[in-house]
């Protein structure tokens, strides 16, 4: 087998080195992050691979909990006359009018804001684009 077909592994797998392009490729693939995020983690916690892994997991968890919750108001499809609202967690409600659907979505958004996360209501338009609903 040709040497270029062999999988690359760093000489010391306990240390994340960002000075060698081969090591950078290995660690970015191993951790599933960009080179920029890898370098930032190494600067923050040092080069010990377990510390870098823990920092990247912590950042991933923080970014997941800070994501904006969205409540979607969908325009009726060709085959249906009802508006429908999709809530976080995949719960759905249908409504006979746009006004009722938007009002319901805004009420649920107010309830969800109590969770400490940002909540946004977006409404589909006839053109298929999305518009933020302010209420």
C-alpha positions as a LaTeX table, in Angstrom:
\begin{tabular}{lrrr}
\hline
Residue & $x$ (\AA) & $y$ (\AA) & $z$ (\AA) \\
\hline
Unk1 & 0.00 & 0.00 & 0.00 \\
Unk2 & 1.25 & 3.48 & $-0.86$ \\
Unk3 & 2.23 & 5.65 & 2.13 \\
Unk4 & $-0.18$ & 8.46 & 1.13 \\
Unk5 & $-3.13$ & 6.04 & 1.51 \\
Unk6 & $-2.36$ & 5.33 & 5.18 \\
Unk7 & $-4.37$ & 7.19 & 7.81 \\
Unk8 & $-2.36$ & 9.93 & 9.50 \\
Unk9 & $-2.04$ & 9.93 & 13.27 \\
Unk10 & 0.01 & 12.41 & 15.30 \\
Unk11 & 3.16 & 11.25 & 17.05 \\
Unk12 & 1.68 & 12.14 & 20.45 \\
Unk13 & $-2.10$ & 11.71 & 20.59 \\
Unk14 & $-2.28$ & 13.30 & 24.04 \\
Unk15 & $-1.15$ & 16.69 & 22.69 \\
Unk16 & $-2.97$ & 18.83 & 20.13 \\
Unk17 & $-0.33$ & 20.57 & 18.07 \\
Unk18 & $-1.47$ & 23.29 & 15.69 \\
Unk19 & 1.92 & 23.87 & 14.06 \\
Unk20 & 1.82 & 20.79 & 11.82 \\
Unk21 & $-0.74$ & 20.75 & 8.94 \\
Unk22 & $-1.13$ & 16.96 & 9.28 \\
Unk23 & $-1.91$ & 17.27 & 12.97 \\
Unk24 & $-4.38$ & 20.09 & 12.30 \\
Unk25 & $-6.20$ & 17.93 & 9.73 \\
Unk26 & $-6.24$ & 15.00 & 12.15 \\
Unk27 & $-7.60$ & 16.99 & 15.12 \\
Unk28 & $-10.19$ & 18.97 & 13.14 \\
Unk29 & $-11.57$ & 15.71 & 11.75 \\
Unk30 & $-11.34$ & 13.97 & 15.11 \\
Unk31 & $-13.19$ & 16.74 & 16.97 \\
Unk32 & $-15.45$ & 17.73 & 14.05 \\
Unk33 & $-14.54$ & 21.43 & 14.22 \\
Unk34 & $-12.93$ & 24.05 & 12.03 \\
Unk35 & $-9.26$ & 24.92 & 12.29 \\
Unk36 & $-10.22$ & 28.29 & 13.76 \\
Unk37 & $-12.26$ & 26.69 & 16.58 \\
Unk38 & $-9.48$ & 24.17 & 17.24 \\
Unk39 & $-6.84$ & 26.91 & 17.52 \\
Unk40 & $-9.10$ & 29.00 & 19.79 \\
Unk41 & $-9.62$ & 26.03 & 22.14 \\
Unk42 & $-5.87$ & 25.32 & 22.29 \\
Unk43 & $-5.16$ & 28.96 & 23.13 \\
Unk44 & $-7.83$ & 28.88 & 25.84 \\
Unk45 & $-7.06$ & 25.58 & 27.62 \\
Unk46 & $-3.65$ & 24.46 & 26.38 \\
Unk47 & $-2.65$ & 21.57 & 24.15 \\
Unk48 & $-3.69$ & 18.55 & 26.23 \\
Unk49 & $-6.13$ & 16.70 & 23.97 \\
Unk50 & $-8.54$ & 15.79 & 26.80 \\
Unk51 & $-8.75$ & 19.46 & 27.83 \\
Unk52 & $-9.30$ & 20.58 & 24.24 \\
Unk53 & $-12.00$ & 17.94 & 23.78 \\
Unk54 & $-13.76$ & 19.04 & 26.99 \\
Unk55 & $-13.62$ & 22.72 & 25.97 \\
Unk56 & $-15.05$ & 22.00 & 22.52 \\
Unk57 & $-17.87$ & 19.93 & 24.06 \\
Unk58 & $-18.61$ & 22.71 & 26.54 \\
Unk59 & $-18.77$ & 25.28 & 23.73 \\
Unk60 & $-21.04$ & 22.99 & 21.70 \\
Unk61 & $-23.42$ & 22.58 & 24.67 \\
Unk62 & $-23.50$ & 26.32 & 25.31 \\
Unk63 & $-24.24$ & 27.08 & 21.67 \\
Unk64 & $-27.06$ & 24.49 & 21.67 \\
Unk65 & $-28.70$ & 26.03 & 24.73 \\
Unk66 & $-28.42$ & 29.56 & 23.33 \\
Unk67 & $-30.11$ & 28.76 & 20.03 \\
Unk68 & $-33.24$ & 30.73 & 19.33 \\
Unk69 & $-36.47$ & 28.77 & 19.60 \\
Unk70 & $-38.72$ & 29.33 & 16.57 \\
Unk71 & $-42.47$ & 29.10 & 16.22 \\
Unk72 & $-43.45$ & 28.69 & 12.55 \\
Unk73 & $-46.74$ & 29.83 & 11.02 \\
Unk74 & $-47.27$ & 28.04 & 7.70 \\
Unk75 & $-49.31$ & 29.34 & 4.78 \\
Unk76 & $-52.07$ & 26.91 & 3.67 \\
Unk77 & $-50.96$ & 24.48 & 1.00 \\
Unk78 & $-52.78$ & 24.01 & $-2.30$ \\
Unk79 & $-54.66$ & 20.97 & $-1.00$ \\
Unk80 & $-55.59$ & 22.42 & 2.40 \\
Unk81 & $-57.37$ & 25.56 & 3.55 \\
Unk82 & $-55.99$ & 25.70 & 7.08 \\
Unk83 & $-53.07$ & 27.63 & 8.46 \\
Unk84 & $-50.90$ & 25.64 & 10.80 \\
Unk85 & $-48.41$ & 26.42 & 13.53 \\
Unk86 & $-45.36$ & 24.32 & 14.29 \\
Unk87 & $-44.03$ & 24.65 & 17.84 \\
Unk88 & $-40.63$ & 23.60 & 19.20 \\
Unk89 & $-40.75$ & 19.87 & 19.88 \\
Unk90 & $-42.77$ & 19.31 & 16.66 \\
Unk91 & $-46.24$ & 19.97 & 18.14 \\
Unk92 & $-48.68$ & 21.24 & 15.49 \\
Unk93 & $-51.95$ & 23.15 & 15.61 \\
Unk94 & $-54.24$ & 24.08 & 12.71 \\
Unk95 & $-56.37$ & 27.20 & 12.32 \\
Unk96 & $-59.04$ & 28.39 & 9.90 \\
Unk97 & $-57.62$ & 31.92 & 9.68 \\
Unk98 & $-54.26$ & 33.62 & 9.49 \\
Unk99 & $-55.12$ & 35.89 & 12.41 \\
Unk100 & $-55.94$ & 33.00 & 14.73 \\
Unk101 & $-52.75$ & 31.17 & 13.77 \\
Unk102 & $-50.55$ & 34.23 & 14.34 \\
Unk103 & $-52.25$ & 35.07 & 17.65 \\
Unk104 & $-51.77$ & 31.50 & 18.88 \\
Unk105 & $-48.10$ & 31.53 & 17.78 \\
Unk106 & $-47.44$ & 34.80 & 19.61 \\
Unk107 & $-49.10$ & 33.50 & 22.79 \\
Unk108 & $-47.00$ & 30.34 & 22.72 \\
Unk109 & $-43.88$ & 32.41 & 22.10 \\
Unk110 & $-44.63$ & 34.44 & 25.23 \\
Unk111 & $-44.99$ & 31.20 & 27.20 \\
Unk112 & $-41.71$ & 29.83 & 25.79 \\
Unk113 & $-39.78$ & 32.98 & 26.70 \\
Unk114 & $-40.08$ & 31.90 & 30.33 \\
Unk115 & $-37.53$ & 29.16 & 29.58 \\
Unk116 & $-34.78$ & 31.78 & 29.37 \\
Unk117 & $-34.15$ & 31.26 & 25.67 \\
Unk118 & $-34.84$ & 33.68 & 22.87 \\
Unk119 & $-38.03$ & 32.92 & 20.94 \\
Unk120 & $-38.92$ & 34.09 & 17.46 \\
Unk121 & $-42.17$ & 33.75 & 15.49 \\
Unk122 & $-41.77$ & 33.50 & 11.72 \\
Unk123 & $-44.55$ & 33.35 & 9.16 \\
Unk124 & $-44.45$ & 31.84 & 5.70 \\
Unk125 & $-45.70$ & 34.11 & 2.95 \\
Unk126 & $-47.49$ & 33.05 & $-0.26$ \\
Unk127 & $-44.17$ & 33.49 & $-2.10$ \\
Unk128 & $-42.54$ & 30.84 & 0.12 \\
Unk129 & $-40.35$ & 33.36 & 1.93 \\
Unk130 & $-40.34$ & 33.87 & 5.70 \\
Unk131 & $-41.18$ & 37.02 & 7.62 \\
Unk132 & $-40.51$ & 37.67 & 11.29 \\
Unk133 & $-43.70$ & 38.38 & 13.23 \\
Unk134 & $-43.48$ & 41.07 & 15.88 \\
Unk135 & $-46.22$ & 41.15 & 18.45 \\
\hline
\end{tabular}
